[in-house]
Amino acid sequence: MKSRKSGFQSGRHPLLACKWRHSTQRTVAFFAALILLVATLQPAAAQPKQDFLAANIDTTVPPREDFFQYANGEWFKHNAIPEGRPVWGIMNVVTNDILSRQRQLIEAAAAKKAPRGSVEQLIGDFWFTGMDLATLNKQGLTPLQSDLDRIDRIRSIKDVIDFTAILHDRVYQESSGAYDRQPALFFGYVQQDEKNSDRWVYSLSQGGISMNTPEYYSGSNPGTVKVRARFREYLFKTFLRLDHNGDKAKASADEVYELEAKLAKAFYESDEYQRISVAELEQLAPTIDWVRYFRRIGITRLDSIMMTKPRFFQSLDALLRTVRVETWKKYLRFWLVKMSASSLADDIFGE
């Protein structure tokens, strides 16, 4: 079966061979409850009797000739890369073991008739809801209706950024890091300062295009052309669901594609490290009310910001000033569906 992203996986490791949904409503409180349950119910792991490192040494290879093979050879002999996986290593094994144990705990909690409000009841209900594919498949885009209504009420660029902040906040709440899912327009995350590893800083970088690299929007390579065609098809199918009209869907899909292509032209490969203040950020991209944006994603104070792509934000600012609001609304409708797809009906996720 196909696997889906959830709160129990990192951005690179599939959960388990099951259809799993992550709810867009889960909160930090839920994860705290899960951690508590794991801590209280998980039996202490038995200490290995054999030295793990020594057991994986390949003594047939002289360490001077190939130390990597010497140190890891035995492990590779017993841990072939599984079919369909591009890479495999000890972290994959550890992750799968942890996820398997978590699932056992969750299913045990779901099977209990636990007291209302207890950790087991909350986790069990959450699991049941996420696994109820029959209901999800009947709902279609209905779970997004309140968000779609809010997009319909957008009248200004300020409203565009306010809704963008909502999408960003959900990414930060639901993912182990901003790298898990690239949000609309741009994205921010906390990382070590590139010039002072003792310091953690908030970093802003470019984002907001669906095909990851600018070449896909204009490149002539046959593979690039094929991906571009598939993306246009996906845009059309998404807007057909939203608009229920083929001509309108085609026009909306073309409009959003062209907007993403403009954003792609603003992408810059090289990093330009800058530490700037919020006031300097407001001068760099003045169309965005940055203090308001940060407040809406839960940041009330910033000493400084690490800016790696200042020219992108200058180009983004120009697009926010020149592209009509109705186009941005279509862009946000598409990104809302795309970012929510793993929590929606099978056919939406399949597309």
Short mmCIF file of N, CA and C in Angstrom, two decimals, residues 275-340:
data_model
loop_
_atom_site.label_atom_id
_atom_site.label_comp_id
_atom_site.label_asym_id
_atom_site.label_seq_id
_atom_site.Cartn_x
_atom_site.Cartn_y
_atom_site.Cartn_z
N ARG A 275 22.84 39.04 7.96
CA ARG A 275 22.10 39.13 9.21
C ARG A 275 21.45 40.50 9.23
N ILE A 276 20.12 40.53 9.23
CA ILE A 276 19.43 41.80 9.15
C ILE A 276 18.38 41.89 10.25
N SER A 277 17.96 43.09 10.53
CA SER A 277 16.90 43.32 11.50
C SER A 277 15.55 43.29 10.81
N VAL A 278 14.47 43.27 11.60
CA VAL A 278 13.14 43.31 11.02
C VAL A 278 12.94 44.61 10.24
N ALA A 279 13.48 45.69 10.76
CA ALA A 279 13.38 46.99 10.07
C ALA A 279 14.05 46.93 8.70
N GLU A 280 15.20 46.27 8.62
CA GLU A 280 15.89 46.13 7.34
C GLU A 280 15.13 45.21 6.41
N LEU A 281 14.49 44.17 6.97
CA LEU A 281 13.66 43.28 6.16
C LEU A 281 12.48 44.06 5.56
N GLU A 282 11.91 44.95 6.35
CA GLU A 282 10.79 45.76 5.85
C GLU A 282 11.23 46.69 4.72
N GLN A 283 12.48 47.12 4.74
CA GLN A 283 12.99 47.93 3.64
C GLN A 283 13.25 47.07 2.41
N LEU A 284 13.68 45.82 2.64
CA LEU A 284 13.99 44.91 1.53
C LEU A 284 12.71 44.51 0.79
N ALA A 285 11.64 44.20 1.54
CA ALA A 285 10.37 43.77 0.95
C ALA A 285 9.23 44.50 1.66
N PRO A 286 9.02 45.77 1.36
CA PRO A 286 8.09 46.60 2.12
C PRO A 286 6.62 46.29 1.91
N THR A 287 6.27 45.55 0.87
CA THR A 287 4.86 45.25 0.63
C THR A 287 4.30 44.32 1.70
N ILE A 288 5.16 43.53 2.32
CA ILE A 288 4.73 42.62 3.39
C ILE A 288 4.87 43.31 4.74
N ASP A 289 3.81 43.26 5.52
CA ASP A 289 3.86 43.75 6.90
C ASP A 289 4.49 42.64 7.74
N TRP A 290 5.79 42.72 7.90
CA TRP A 290 6.53 41.62 8.52
C TRP A 290 6.21 41.46 10.00
N VAL A 291 6.03 42.55 10.71
CA VAL A 291 5.69 42.44 12.14
C VAL A 291 4.36 41.70 12.28
N ARG A 292 3.40 42.03 11.45
CA ARG A 292 2.10 41.36 11.48
C ARG A 292 2.25 39.89 11.09
N TYR A 293 3.04 39.61 10.06
CA TYR A 293 3.25 38.22 9.64
C TYR A 293 3.87 37.39 10.77
N PHE A 294 4.94 37.90 11.36
CA PHE A 294 5.61 37.15 12.42
C PHE A 294 4.67 36.92 13.60
N ARG A 295 3.88 37.91 13.94
CA ARG A 295 2.94 37.76 15.05
C ARG A 295 1.94 36.65 14.75
N ARG A 296 1.51 36.56 13.49
CA ARG A 296 0.51 35.56 13.13
C ARG A 296 1.06 34.14 13.10
N ILE A 297 2.37 33.98 12.99
CA ILE A 297 2.94 32.63 13.08
C ILE A 297 3.53 32.37 14.46
N GLY A 298 3.28 33.28 15.40
CA GLY A 298 3.65 33.04 16.79
C GLY A 298 4.99 33.60 17.22
N ILE A 299 5.60 34.45 16.41
CA ILE A 299 6.88 35.05 16.78
C ILE A 299 6.64 36.48 17.25
N THR A 300 6.96 36.75 18.48
CA THR A 300 6.70 38.08 19.04
C THR A 300 7.95 38.94 19.15
N ARG A 301 9.12 38.32 19.04
CA ARG A 301 10.35 39.11 19.12
C ARG A 301 11.45 38.44 18.31
N LEU A 302 12.13 39.23 17.52
CA LEU A 302 13.27 38.74 16.73
C LEU A 302 14.42 39.73 16.88
N ASP A 303 15.55 39.23 17.34
CA ASP A 303 16.73 40.10 17.41
C ASP A 303 17.28 40.36 16.02
N SER A 304 17.31 39.31 15.21
CA SER A 304 17.81 39.44 13.85
C SER A 304 17.32 38.26 13.03
N ILE A 305 17.50 38.36 11.73
CA ILE A 305 17.06 37.34 10.79
C ILE A 305 18.23 36.98 9.88
N MET A 306 18.42 35.70 9.62
CA MET A 306 19.42 35.29 8.66
C MET A 306 18.77 35.24 7.29
N MET A 307 19.20 36.07 6.40
CA MET A 307 18.64 36.17 5.06
C MET A 307 19.65 35.61 4.06
N THR A 308 19.27 34.53 3.37
CA THR A 308 20.19 33.91 2.42
C THR A 308 19.83 34.23 0.96
N LYS A 309 18.62 34.70 0.72
CA LYS A 309 18.18 34.98 -0.65
C LYS A 309 17.53 36.36 -0.74
N PRO A 310 18.26 37.42 -0.44
CA PRO A 310 17.63 38.75 -0.44
C PRO A 310 17.05 39.16 -1.77
N ARG A 311 17.68 38.75 -2.87
CA ARG A 311 17.18 39.16 -4.19
C ARG A 311 15.84 38.49 -4.51
N PHE A 312 15.62 37.28 -3.98
CA PHE A 312 14.32 36.65 -4.17
C PHE A 312 13.23 37.48 -3.52
N PHE A 313 13.48 37.96 -2.32
CA PHE A 313 12.45 38.72 -1.61
C PHE A 313 12.20 40.07 -2.28
N GLN A 314 13.20 40.63 -2.90
CA GLN A 314 12.98 41.85 -3.69
C GLN A 314 12.09 41.55 -4.89
N SER A 315 12.33 40.42 -5.56
CA SER A 315 11.51 40.04 -6.70
C SER A 315 10.09 39.68 -6.26
N LEU A 316 9.98 38.97 -5.14
CA LEU A 316 8.66 38.63 -4.61
C LEU A 316 7.87 39.89 -4.29
N ASP A 317 8.54 40.86 -3.70
CA ASP A 317 7.87 42.11 -3.37
C ASP A 317 7.32 42.78 -4.62
N ALA A 318 8.09 42.75 -5.69
CA ALA A 318 7.64 43.34 -6.95
C ALA A 318 6.42 42.60 -7.49
N LEU A 319 6.41 41.28 -7.39
CA LEU A 319 5.26 40.49 -7.86
C LEU A 319 4.02 40.77 -7.01
N LEU A 320 4.20 40.93 -5.72
CA LEU A 320 3.07 41.24 -4.85
C LEU A 320 2.45 42.58 -5.21
N ARG A 321 3.26 43.50 -5.71
CA ARG A 321 2.77 44.82 -6.09
C ARG A 321 2.13 44.84 -7.48
N THR A 322 2.52 43.92 -8.36
CA THR A 322 2.09 44.01 -9.76
C THR A 322 1.08 42.94 -10.18
N VAL A 323 1.10 41.78 -9.54
CA VAL A 323 0.16 40.71 -9.89
C VAL A 323 -1.16 40.97 -9.18
N ARG A 324 -2.25 40.82 -9.90
CA ARG A 324 -3.55 41.16 -9.32
C ARG A 324 -3.93 40.20 -8.20
N VAL A 325 -4.72 40.70 -7.27
CA VAL A 325 -5.10 39.93 -6.09
C VAL A 325 -5.85 38.65 -6.47
N GLU A 326 -6.69 38.70 -7.51
CA GLU A 326 -7.45 37.52 -7.91
C GLU A 326 -6.53 36.37 -8.31
N THR A 327 -5.39 36.70 -8.91
CA THR A 327 -4.43 35.65 -9.27
C THR A 327 -3.81 35.04 -8.03
N TRP A 328 -3.47 35.87 -7.06
CA TRP A 328 -2.92 35.36 -5.81
C TRP A 328 -3.95 34.48 -5.10
N LYS A 329 -5.22 34.80 -5.19
CA LYS A 329 -6.25 33.98 -4.56
C LYS A 329 -6.29 32.59 -5.19
N LYS A 330 -6.16 32.53 -6.51
CA LYS A 330 -6.13 31.23 -7.19
C LYS A 330 -4.89 30.44 -6.77
N TYR A 331 -3.78 31.13 -6.68
CA TYR A 331 -2.53 30.50 -6.22
C TYR A 331 -2.70 29.90 -4.83
N LEU A 332 -3.34 30.63 -3.92
CA LEU A 332 -3.54 30.14 -2.56
C LEU A 332 -4.54 28.99 -2.51
N ARG A 333 -5.56 29.02 -3.36
CA ARG A 333 -6.50 27.90 -3.41
C ARG A 333 -5.78 26.62 -3.83
N PHE A 334 -4.95 26.73 -4.85
CA PHE A 334 -4.20 25.56 -5.29
C PHE A 334 -3.27 25.05 -4.20
N TRP A 335 -2.51 25.96 -3.58
CA TRP A 335 -1.57 25.54 -2.55
C TRP A 335 -2.28 24.98 -1.32
N LEU A 336 -3.45 25.48 -1.01
CA LEU A 336 -4.22 24.92 0.10
C LEU A 336 -4.54 23.46 -0.16
N VAL A 337 -5.01 23.15 -1.37
CA VAL A 337 -5.34 21.76 -1.71
C VAL A 337 -4.07 20.91 -1.74
N LYS A 338 -3.03 21.41 -2.38
CA LYS A 338 -1.79 20.64 -2.50
C LYS A 338 -1.18 20.32 -1.14
N MET A 339 -1.15 21.32 -0.26
CA MET A 339 -0.54 21.11 1.05
C MET A 339 -1.41 20.24 1.97
N SER A 340 -2.71 20.16 1.67
CA SER A 340 -3.63 19.38 2.52
C SER A 340 -3.91 17.99 1.96
#
